[in-house]
Amino acid sequence: MIKSSKHQKTIPIALEVTGGLNLQSSPVAIADNEAELMQNWCYEKGAKTPSTRPAIVCETTTACSDEIIYLFHYTKDASNSWIMGVSDVFDVYYYNTTTNVWTDTTINLNQKPSMVTFNGKLLMAHGATTLATWDGSSAGTQNIDGSIAPSVIAEVGNRVVINDTQTTGRDFVGFSKVEDETGWTFTNVGGAVSLRVGYKDGSEVVGLIKNFKNELIVLKQGDRSETIYRVQTLGAPYDASGNTSWVAEFVMAGQGASNTHCCESIDTAVLFLGRYGLGAMVADELYSELNLQDIGKKVNTVLGAVGNTNYEIRYFATTGQLWIFRQSDEIFIYHPHNGAFTTYNLNNEQIYSGTETSEGVFCAGESGHLYRLDAGGERDEFTPSTYSDLLGILRMKDIDLGHGRGLVKSAEFVFKAISDCATSIVYKDNMKDRQVVVDTYTGEEPELADFSTCTVDFYASDAYDYMGINGQAWSQEIKKKFKSKRIQFQINTTGRLQFDTVTCQVAMLGG
């Protein structure tokens, strides 16, 4: 028998979501500051509490006829730069900001490329024995000495660095002559340098990343193995006898990247996405050793699931976010400043790649359009001049109220409006598979005593509260009671808002 709630103990519960997603545990076992679902939520750069993501703007008036699978921002000089897009048939385009369309460079590649800007040129490694090049007006090629066929390209110490995809060169790493992308003679006189990394270990070089010490991090992958090496490039590459003095130092095994686009350098860490999910090598206090950190442990049950296809990871400095692109309509977002994860869903579209310019973060995918995140927007535009509500869902910890049941007597949610938005608050009982929308107040502004701090452009409609953009906190007190053994709070919103905390009073009813 359920005891009367009269004279029962009342306990306060307070939840905030500073820890992001936790998918490694049951929602009832995660921490009080974690969430089960954070779709279209993020942590602004340096922020402790989450906000709904910026809106999407469609930059292209006409979509590419094929999917866009790779983006790269090519800066030729102080006056000229372009967003480059590669289609799924490996045609290379640039985004024309005058006409707002993709323009064909007439370059066709063998495969999804790796790109770098060097000496004012765009260099593209794509498995051919020549690098494809573009200078903003004309296409060209750059032969590589020894018929090397690179698929990975980077820059370290003012040298172009490449791998070799041929059977005889799977462990090859080559450095061009200093400040010369045409210099590939691997001798002391010629100035280029070549190394064997993990000599004939059966794996191939799939990633080349420059870290904070100007070291080259080399990531290799085999059928059932992954290894990481580093090459210190500060000293002279050849000794007095003309022998190569640079060496590849083994760092660790069992960790690595799925491909050249699945590794990034951020501050004093190198992040990589591989078969076990997201990991990082982080420098110690003396900056002498790189230590493995399982930064993705809260979400690697998904990111490291068998059968995953990983496309890219991209770090965007303007937002302080790492985007994780996989074969999924769900983009995982990692926020290094607080170690938290959220997810974005962009109209259920497969997004393959992203890049960043002074105008912000751009991304593209199966639609062939180029999108940009607009921090000032409140509605998404996935096709030109067609707008839809930006939908965000935040589902918090599942709270076990003990052997008996609890009665939620009241709850207070604290938000801050960033733009016009419509928000509903849901109480969920997962044991009985029921949920109740508890914020269904309708009325005119003078009647909304719970919203006394929100003084402009405010009205309400069924299941939603609309907030003005006066920048003040919005405190919603809910008096509706909810009896359950377990309770979970969920926020459904359109537009943009920041969520701070929820506090509630729960009367424990006993067993």
Coordinates of C-alpha atoms in Angstrom, one line a residue:
M1 CA 0.0 0.0 0.0
I2 CA 1.2 3.5 -0.8
K3 CA 1.4 5.6 2.3
S4 CA -0.2 9.0 2.6
S5 CA 2.0 11.8 1.5
K6 CA 1.1 13.8 4.6
H7 CA 4.0 14.3 7.0
Q8 CA 6.4 12.5 4.6
K9 CA 9.9 13.7 4.2
T10 CA 10.5 16.3 1.5
I11 CA 13.9 16.4 -0.2
P12 CA 15.3 18.9 -2.6
I13 CA 16.8 17.8 -5.9
A14 CA 19.0 20.1 -8.1
L15 CA 20.3 19.2 -11.5
E16 CA 22.5 21.1 -14.0
V17 CA 24.1 19.7 -17.1
T18 CA 27.7 20.8 -17.0
G19 CA 29.1 17.3 -17.8
G20 CA 27.4 16.7 -21.2
L21 CA 26.3 13.3 -22.6
N22 CA 27.1 10.0 -20.8
L23 CA 26.2 7.0 -23.0
Q24 CA 28.4 4.5 -21.2
S25 CA 26.0 4.0 -18.3
S26 CA 22.3 3.7 -17.7
P27 CA 20.5 7.0 -17.5
V28 CA 19.8 6.3 -13.8
A29 CA 23.5 5.7 -13.1
I30 CA 25.0 8.7 -14.7
A31 CA 26.1 11.7 -12.6
D32 CA 23.7 14.5 -11.6
N33 CA 25.4 16.9 -14.1
E34 CA 25.2 14.6 -17.1
A35 CA 22.5 13.9 -19.7
E36 CA 21.1 11.0 -21.6
L37 CA 20.3 13.0 -24.8
M38 CA 21.6 16.5 -25.9
Q39 CA 20.5 16.8 -29.5
N40 CA 21.3 20.2 -31.1
W41 CA 22.8 21.5 -27.8
C42 CA 26.4 22.7 -27.3
Y43 CA 28.6 24.5 -24.8
E44 CA 29.6 27.9 -26.0
K45 CA 33.3 28.5 -25.9
G46 CA 34.3 28.5 -22.2
A47 CA 30.7 28.1 -21.0
K48 CA 29.8 25.7 -18.2
T49 CA 26.1 25.4 -19.0
P50 CA 24.6 24.3 -22.4
S51 CA 22.8 26.2 -25.1
T52 CA 21.0 25.1 -28.2
R53 CA 23.2 25.3 -31.2
P54 CA 23.4 28.2 -33.7
A55 CA 21.0 28.0 -36.7
I56 CA 22.0 26.8 -40.1
V57 CA 22.2 29.1 -43.1
C58 CA 22.3 27.7 -46.7
E59 CA 25.0 29.6 -48.5
T60 CA 24.6 28.1 -52.0
T61 CA 21.7 29.1 -54.2
T62 CA 22.1 25.9 -56.2
A63 CA 23.3 22.6 -54.8
C64 CA 26.2 20.6 -56.3
S65 CA 24.9 17.8 -58.5
D66 CA 26.8 15.3 -56.3
E67 CA 27.3 14.9 -52.6
I68 CA 30.1 17.0 -51.1
I69 CA 32.3 14.7 -49.1
Y70 CA 35.2 17.0 -48.2
L71 CA 35.8 20.7 -47.4
F72 CA 39.0 22.7 -47.1
H73 CA 39.7 26.4 -46.7
Y74 CA 42.5 27.4 -49.1
T75 CA 44.1 30.8 -48.3
K76 CA 46.3 31.8 -51.2
D77 CA 47.4 35.2 -49.8
A78 CA 46.0 38.1 -47.7
S79 CA 43.5 39.0 -50.4
N80 CA 42.4 35.6 -51.8
S81 CA 40.8 32.6 -50.2
W82 CA 38.2 30.0 -51.1
I83 CA 36.2 27.2 -49.6
M84 CA 37.1 24.1 -51.6
G85 CA 34.6 21.2 -52.0
V86 CA 35.2 17.7 -53.2
S87 CA 32.3 15.7 -54.6
D88 CA 31.7 12.0 -54.1
V89 CA 33.0 11.5 -57.7
F90 CA 36.1 13.4 -56.7
D91 CA 35.6 16.5 -58.7
V92 CA 37.1 19.6 -57.0
Y93 CA 35.0 22.8 -56.7
Y94 CA 35.4 26.2 -55.1
Y95 CA 32.6 28.2 -53.5
N96 CA 32.1 31.4 -55.5
T97 CA 31.0 34.1 -53.1
T98 CA 29.9 36.4 -55.9
T99 CA 27.4 33.9 -57.4
N100 CA 26.9 31.7 -54.3
V101 CA 27.4 28.5 -56.3
W102 CA 30.0 25.8 -56.5
T103 CA 32.3 26.4 -59.4
D104 CA 34.2 23.6 -61.1
T105 CA 38.1 23.8 -61.0
T106 CA 38.2 21.1 -63.8
I107 CA 40.3 19.0 -61.4
N108 CA 39.3 15.4 -61.0
L109 CA 41.0 13.2 -58.3
N110 CA 41.5 9.5 -57.8
Q111 CA 40.0 9.5 -54.3
K112 CA 39.0 11.7 -51.3
P113 CA 42.1 13.9 -51.0
S114 CA 44.3 15.3 -48.2
M115 CA 45.0 19.0 -48.7
V116 CA 47.4 21.6 -47.5
T117 CA 48.2 25.2 -48.4
F118 CA 52.0 25.6 -49.1
N119 CA 53.8 28.5 -50.8
G120 CA 50.5 30.0 -51.9
K121 CA 49.4 26.8 -53.7
L122 CA 46.7 24.3 -52.8
L123 CA 48.4 20.9 -52.8
M124 CA 46.2 17.7 -53.0
A125 CA 47.4 14.2 -52.3
H126 CA 45.0 11.6 -53.7
G127 CA 46.9 8.4 -54.4
A128 CA 48.5 9.5 -57.7
T129 CA 52.2 9.8 -58.4
T130 CA 51.7 13.5 -58.8
L131 CA 50.2 16.1 -56.4
A132 CA 47.3 18.0 -57.9
T133 CA 47.7 21.7 -57.5
W134 CA 45.5 24.8 -57.8
D135 CA 46.4 28.5 -57.4
G136 CA 43.0 30.1 -57.6
S137 CA 42.9 30.3 -61.4
S138 CA 44.7 27.3 -63.1
A139 CA 45.1 23.7 -62.3
G140 CA 48.4 21.8 -62.4
T141 CA 50.4 18.9 -61.1
Q142 CA 53.6 18.5 -59.1
N143 CA 55.7 15.3 -59.8
I144 CA 57.2 13.5 -56.8
D145 CA 60.6 12.0 -57.1
G146 CA 60.6 8.2 -57.2
S147 CA 57.0 7.9 -58.3
I148 CA 55.7 8.1 -54.8
A149 CA 51.9 8.0 -54.6
P150 CA 50.7 9.9 -51.5
S151 CA 47.3 10.0 -50.0
V152 CA 48.3 12.0 -46.9
I153 CA 49.9 15.5 -46.9
A154 CA 50.9 17.8 -44.2
E155 CA 53.4 20.6 -43.4
V156 CA 56.1 20.5 -40.7
G157 CA 59.1 22.8 -40.4
N158 CA 58.3 24.5 -43.7
R159 CA 58.5 21.2 -45.5
V160 CA 55.7 19.3 -47.3
V161 CA 55.3 15.8 -45.8
I162 CA 53.7 12.9 -47.6
N163 CA 53.2 9.1 -47.3
D164 CA 53.3 6.5 -50.0
T165 CA 50.3 4.2 -50.8
Q166 CA 52.2 1.7 -53.0
T167 CA 52.9 -1.8 -51.6
T168 CA 56.7 -1.1 -51.4
G169 CA 56.2 2.2 -49.5
R170 CA 53.6 1.5 -46.9
D171 CA 55.9 2.6 -44.1
F172 CA 57.4 5.6 -46.1
V173 CA 57.4 9.2 -44.9
G174 CA 58.9 11.8 -47.1
F175 CA 59.8 15.5 -46.3
S176 CA 60.3 17.9 -49.2
K177 CA 63.2 20.4 -49.4
V178 CA 62.7 23.3 -47.0
E179 CA 60.3 25.9 -48.5
D180 CA 60.2 24.0 -51.8
E181 CA 57.2 21.8 -52.7
T182 CA 59.1 20.8 -55.9
G183 CA 62.2 19.5 -54.1
W184 CA 62.0 15.7 -53.7
T185 CA 65.6 14.5 -54.1
F186 CA 66.2 12.5 -50.9
T187 CA 69.9 13.3 -50.3
N188 CA 71.8 15.8 -48.2
V189 CA 72.5 17.8 -51.3
G190 CA 69.0 17.5 -52.6
G191 CA 67.6 18.7 -49.3
A192 CA 64.6 16.3 -49.1
V193 CA 64.4 13.6 -46.3
S194 CA 62.8 10.2 -46.3
L195 CA 62.2 7.8 -43.4
R196 CA 60.8 4.3 -42.8
V197 CA 58.4 4.3 -39.9
G198 CA 57.8 0.9 -38.4
Y199 CA 59.8 -0.8 -41.1
K200 CA 57.8 -3.6 -42.8
D201 CA 55.5 -4.1 -39.9
G202 CA 52.5 -4.9 -42.2
S203 CA 50.7 -1.6 -41.5
E204 CA 50.5 1.6 -43.6
V205 CA 50.8 5.3 -42.8
V206 CA 47.3 6.8 -42.6
G207 CA 47.9 10.0 -40.7
L208 CA 50.5 12.8 -40.4
I209 CA 49.9 15.5 -37.8
K210 CA 52.2 18.3 -36.6
N211 CA 52.0 18.7 -32.8
F212 CA 52.7 21.7 -30.6
K213 CA 56.5 20.9 -30.5
N214 CA 56.8 20.9 -34.3
E215 CA 57.1 17.1 -34.1
L216 CA 55.6 15.0 -36.8
I217 CA 53.1 12.4 -35.3
V218 CA 52.7 9.4 -37.6
L219 CA 49.7 7.2 -37.3
K220 CA 49.8 3.7 -38.9
Q221 CA 47.0 1.2 -39.4
G222 CA 47.0 -2.5 -40.3
D223 CA 44.3 -5.1 -40.6
R224 CA 44.2 -5.7 -36.9
S225 CA 46.7 -3.2 -35.5
E226 CA 47.2 0.5 -34.9
T227 CA 50.4 2.2 -33.9
I228 CA 51.6 5.7 -33.3
Y229 CA 55.2 7.1 -33.8
R230 CA 56.7 10.6 -33.7
V231 CA 59.6 12.2 -35.6
Q232 CA 61.5 15.1 -34.0
T233 CA 62.4 17.6 -36.8
L234 CA 64.2 20.4 -35.0
G235 CA 67.7 19.1 -35.6
A236 CA 69.6 18.7 -38.9
P237 CA 68.2 15.9 -41.0
Y238 CA 71.6 14.6 -42.1
D239 CA 74.8 14.0 -40.2
A240 CA 78.3 14.9 -41.4
S241 CA 78.6 11.7 -43.4
G242 CA 75.3 12.4 -45.3
N243 CA 73.3 9.8 -43.4
T244 CA 69.8 10.5 -42.2
S245 CA 69.8 11.6 -38.6
W246 CA 66.1 11.9 -38.1
V247 CA 64.4 8.8 -36.6
A248 CA 60.9 7.6 -35.9
E249 CA 60.3 7.0 -32.3
F250 CA 57.6 4.5 -31.2
V251 CA 55.0 6.0 -29.0
M252 CA 52.2 3.5 -28.5
A253 CA 50.4 0.5 -30.0
G254 CA 46.7 -0.4 -30.0
Q255 CA 45.5 3.2 -30.8
G256 CA 45.3 5.2 -34.0
A257 CA 43.2 6.9 -36.6
S258 CA 40.8 5.4 -39.2
N259 CA 42.2 7.6 -41.9
T260 CA 44.1 10.8 -42.6
H261 CA 41.1 13.0 -41.7
C262 CA 40.5 11.3 -38.3
C263 CA 43.4 13.0 -36.4
E264 CA 43.8 16.6 -35.2
S265 CA 46.2 18.6 -33.1
I266 CA 44.6 20.8 -30.4
D267 CA 46.8 22.7 -28.0
T268 CA 49.2 20.2 -26.4
A269 CA 47.2 17.1 -27.5
V270 CA 46.8 15.0 -30.6
L271 CA 43.2 13.6 -30.9
F272 CA 42.4 10.7 -33.1
L273 CA 39.2 8.7 -34.0
G274 CA 39.8 5.0 -34.6
R275 CA 38.2 1.6 -34.2
Y276 CA 37.9 2.0 -30.5
G277 CA 36.4 5.5 -30.6
L278 CA 37.9 8.9 -29.7
G279 CA 41.3 9.1 -27.9
A280 CA 44.1 11.6 -27.3
M281 CA 47.8 11.8 -26.7
V282 CA 48.4 14.6 -24.2
A283 CA 51.7 16.1 -23.2
D284 CA 52.9 15.7 -19.6
E285 CA 53.9 18.7 -17.5
L286 CA 57.4 18.7 -18.9
Y287 CA 56.2 18.4 -22.5
S288 CA 58.5 15.4 -22.9
E289 CA 56.1 12.5 -23.0
L290 CA 52.8 11.9 -24.7
N291 CA 50.3 10.0 -22.5
L292 CA 47.1 8.3 -23.7
Q293 CA 43.8 9.7 -22.4
D294 CA 40.5 8.0 -23.1
I295 CA 38.7 11.4 -23.6
G296 CA 35.8 9.7 -25.4
K297 CA 35.0 7.2 -22.7
K298 CA 31.5 8.6 -22.1
V299 CA 30.5 8.1 -25.8
N300 CA 32.8 5.5 -27.1
T301 CA 30.1 2.8 -26.7
V302 CA 28.7 4.5 -29.8
L303 CA 31.9 5.9 -31.5
G304 CA 33.7 2.6 -31.0
A305 CA 30.8 0.4 -32.0
V306 CA 31.6 -2.4 -34.5
G307 CA 30.7 -1.5 -38.0
N308 CA 31.3 2.3 -37.6
T309 CA 32.5 4.2 -40.7
N310 CA 34.5 7.2 -39.6
Y311 CA 34.9 10.1 -42.0
E312 CA 36.6 13.0 -40.2
I313 CA 37.3 14.9 -37.0
R314 CA 37.6 18.7 -37.3
Y315 CA 38.5 21.3 -34.6
F316 CA 37.0 24.8 -35.0
A317 CA 38.9 27.4 -33.0
T318 CA 36.1 30.0 -33.3
T319 CA 33.7 27.8 -31.4
G320 CA 36.2 25.7 -29.4
Q321 CA 34.5 22.5 -30.7
L322 CA 35.7 19.2 -32.3
W323 CA 33.1 17.8 -34.7
I324 CA 33.1 14.1 -35.3
F325 CA 31.8 13.0 -38.7
R326 CA 30.7 9.4 -39.1
Q327 CA 28.3 7.4 -41.2
S328 CA 25.3 8.7 -39.3
D329 CA 22.9 11.7 -39.4
E330 CA 24.2 12.4 -35.8
I331 CA 27.3 14.6 -35.4
F332 CA 29.1 14.2 -32.1
I333 CA 30.5 17.5 -30.7
Y334 CA 33.4 17.4 -28.3
H335 CA 34.0 20.5 -26.1
P336 CA 37.7 20.4 -25.0
H337 CA 37.3 23.1 -22.4
N338 CA 35.0 21.0 -20.2
G339 CA 35.5 17.5 -21.7
A340 CA 31.8 17.3 -22.5
F341 CA 30.0 15.8 -25.6
T342 CA 26.7 16.8 -27.2
T343 CA 25.2 16.0 -30.7
Y344 CA 23.9 17.9 -33.7
N345 CA 21.3 16.7 -36.1
L346 CA 21.1 18.8 -39.3
N347 CA 17.8 17.9 -40.8
N348 CA 18.6 14.2 -40.7
E349 CA 21.2 14.8 -43.4
Q350 CA 24.5 12.9 -43.7
I351 CA 27.1 15.6 -43.1
Y352 CA 30.6 14.5 -44.3
S353 CA 32.9 17.4 -43.7
G354 CA 33.5 20.8 -42.2
T355 CA 35.8 23.8 -42.4
E356 CA 36.3 27.2 -40.8
T357 CA 36.9 30.7 -42.1
S358 CA 36.8 34.2 -40.6
E359 CA 33.0 34.0 -41.4
G360 CA 32.5 31.0 -39.1
V361 CA 32.0 27.3 -39.3
F362 CA 30.9 25.7 -42.6
C363 CA 29.8 22.1 -43.3
A364 CA 28.4 20.1 -46.3
G365 CA 27.0 16.6 -47.0
E366 CA 24.6 14.6 -49.1
S367 CA 22.4 17.6 -50.2
G368 CA 25.3 19.2 -52.1
H369 CA 24.7 22.5 -50.4
L370 CA 27.2 24.5 -48.4
Y371 CA 25.9 25.4 -44.9
R372 CA 27.1 27.9 -42.3
L373 CA 26.4 28.2 -38.6
D374 CA 24.8 31.6 -37.8
A375 CA 25.0 32.5 -34.1
G376 CA 22.4 35.2 -34.6
G377 CA 19.8 33.0 -36.3
E378 CA 16.9 31.2 -34.7
R379 CA 15.6 29.1 -37.6
D380 CA 17.3 26.6 -39.9
E381 CA 17.6 27.1 -43.6
F382 CA 18.6 23.9 -45.4
T383 CA 17.4 25.0 -48.8
P384 CA 17.5 28.6 -50.0
S385 CA 14.7 30.7 -48.4
T386 CA 13.0 27.7 -46.8
Y387 CA 13.0 27.9 -43.0
S388 CA 12.3 25.3 -40.3
D389 CA 12.4 25.4 -36.5
L390 CA 15.7 24.6 -34.9
L391 CA 14.7 21.7 -32.7
G392 CA 16.7 20.9 -29.5
I393 CA 16.1 18.1 -27.0
L394 CA 17.8 17.8 -23.6
R395 CA 17.0 14.7 -21.5
M396 CA 18.6 14.7 -18.1
K397 CA 19.5 12.1 -15.5
D398 CA 16.8 9.5 -14.7
I399 CA 16.2 10.0 -10.9
D400 CA 15.4 6.9 -8.8
L401 CA 13.1 8.0 -6.0
G402 CA 13.7 4.9 -3.8
H403 CA 11.8 1.8 -2.9
G404 CA 8.4 3.5 -2.8
R405 CA 7.4 6.5 -4.9
G406 CA 8.0 10.2 -4.8
L407 CA 5.7 13.1 -5.4
V408 CA 7.3 16.0 -7.3
K409 CA 5.5 18.9 -5.6
S410 CA 7.1 21.7 -7.5
A411 CA 10.0 22.4 -9.9
E412 CA 11.8 25.5 -11.1
F413 CA 13.7 25.7 -14.3
V414 CA 16.1 28.5 -15.0
F415 CA 16.8 29.5 -18.6
K416 CA 18.2 32.4 -20.5
A417 CA 16.9 33.3 -23.9
I418 CA 19.4 33.9 -26.7
S419 CA 16.9 34.5 -29.4
D420 CA 13.1 34.0 -29.8
C421 CA 12.4 30.4 -28.8
A422 CA 9.5 28.1 -27.8
T423 CA 10.1 25.7 -25.0
S424 CA 8.2 22.8 -23.4
I425 CA 9.1 21.0 -20.2
V426 CA 8.3 17.3 -20.0
Y427 CA 8.2 14.9 -16.9
K428 CA 9.0 11.3 -17.9
D429 CA 8.4 8.1 -16.1
N430 CA 10.4 5.5 -17.9
M431 CA 9.3 2.6 -15.7
K432 CA 5.7 3.0 -17.0
D433 CA 6.7 4.5 -20.3
R434 CA 4.7 7.7 -19.8
Q435 CA 5.4 11.3 -20.1
V436 CA 3.6 14.5 -19.3
V437 CA 4.1 17.9 -20.8
V438 CA 3.8 20.0 -17.7
D439 CA 4.4 23.5 -19.1
T440 CA 1.2 24.1 -21.1
Y441 CA 0.3 27.5 -19.7
T442 CA -1.6 29.9 -22.0
G443 CA -2.3 33.5 -21.3
E444 CA -1.3 37.1 -21.8
E445 CA 1.9 38.7 -20.5
P446 CA 0.3 40.4 -17.4
E447 CA -0.9 37.1 -16.2
L448 CA 2.5 35.3 -16.3
A449 CA 3.7 36.0 -12.8
D450 CA 6.3 33.2 -13.1
F451 CA 8.0 35.1 -15.8
S452 CA 8.3 38.5 -14.1
T453 CA 11.9 39.0 -15.2
C454 CA 11.0 38.5 -18.9
T455 CA 9.6 41.9 -19.8
V456 CA 9.5 42.2 -23.6
D457 CA 8.0 40.3 -26.6
F458 CA 6.5 37.6 -24.4
Y459 CA 3.4 35.5 -24.9
A460 CA 2.5 31.9 -24.5
S461 CA 0.8 29.1 -26.5
D462 CA -0.2 25.5 -25.9
A463 CA 2.8 23.5 -24.5
Y464 CA 5.2 26.3 -25.2
D465 CA 6.6 29.4 -23.5
Y466 CA 7.9 32.1 -25.8
M467 CA 10.6 34.4 -24.5
G468 CA 11.8 37.8 -25.6
I469 CA 15.4 38.5 -26.2
N470 CA 16.1 40.9 -23.3
G471 CA 19.0 38.8 -22.1
Q472 CA 17.6 38.2 -18.6
A473 CA 17.2 34.9 -16.9
W474 CA 13.8 33.2 -17.3
S475 CA 12.6 31.3 -14.2
Q476 CA 9.7 29.0 -14.7
E477 CA 8.1 27.5 -11.6
I478 CA 5.9 24.5 -12.2
K479 CA 3.3 23.6 -9.5
K480 CA 1.9 20.6 -11.3
K481 CA 2.4 17.4 -9.2
F482 CA 3.9 14.2 -10.6
K483 CA 3.9 10.9 -8.7
S484 CA 6.4 8.2 -9.8
K485 CA 9.2 5.8 -8.7
R486 CA 11.5 7.4 -11.3
I487 CA 11.4 10.8 -12.9
Q488 CA 13.3 12.3 -15.8
F489 CA 13.2 15.9 -16.9
Q490 CA 13.2 16.7 -20.6
I491 CA 13.4 20.1 -22.4
N492 CA 12.1 20.4 -26.0
T493 CA 12.8 23.7 -27.6
T494 CA 12.9 25.7 -30.8
G495 CA 15.0 28.8 -31.3
R496 CA 18.0 29.4 -29.1
L497 CA 18.3 29.4 -25.3
Q498 CA 20.7 28.5 -22.5
F499 CA 19.7 26.1 -19.7
D500 CA 21.2 26.7 -16.2
T501 CA 19.5 24.5 -13.7
V502 CA 16.4 22.8 -12.4
T503 CA 15.5 22.4 -8.7
C504 CA 12.5 20.5 -7.4
Q505 CA 10.9 19.5 -4.1
V506 CA 10.0 15.8 -3.8
A507 CA 7.9 14.2 -1.1
M508 CA 9.0 10.6 -0.4
L509 CA 6.0 8.4 -0.1
G510 CA 7.6 5.3 1.3
G511 CA 7.3 1.7 0.2

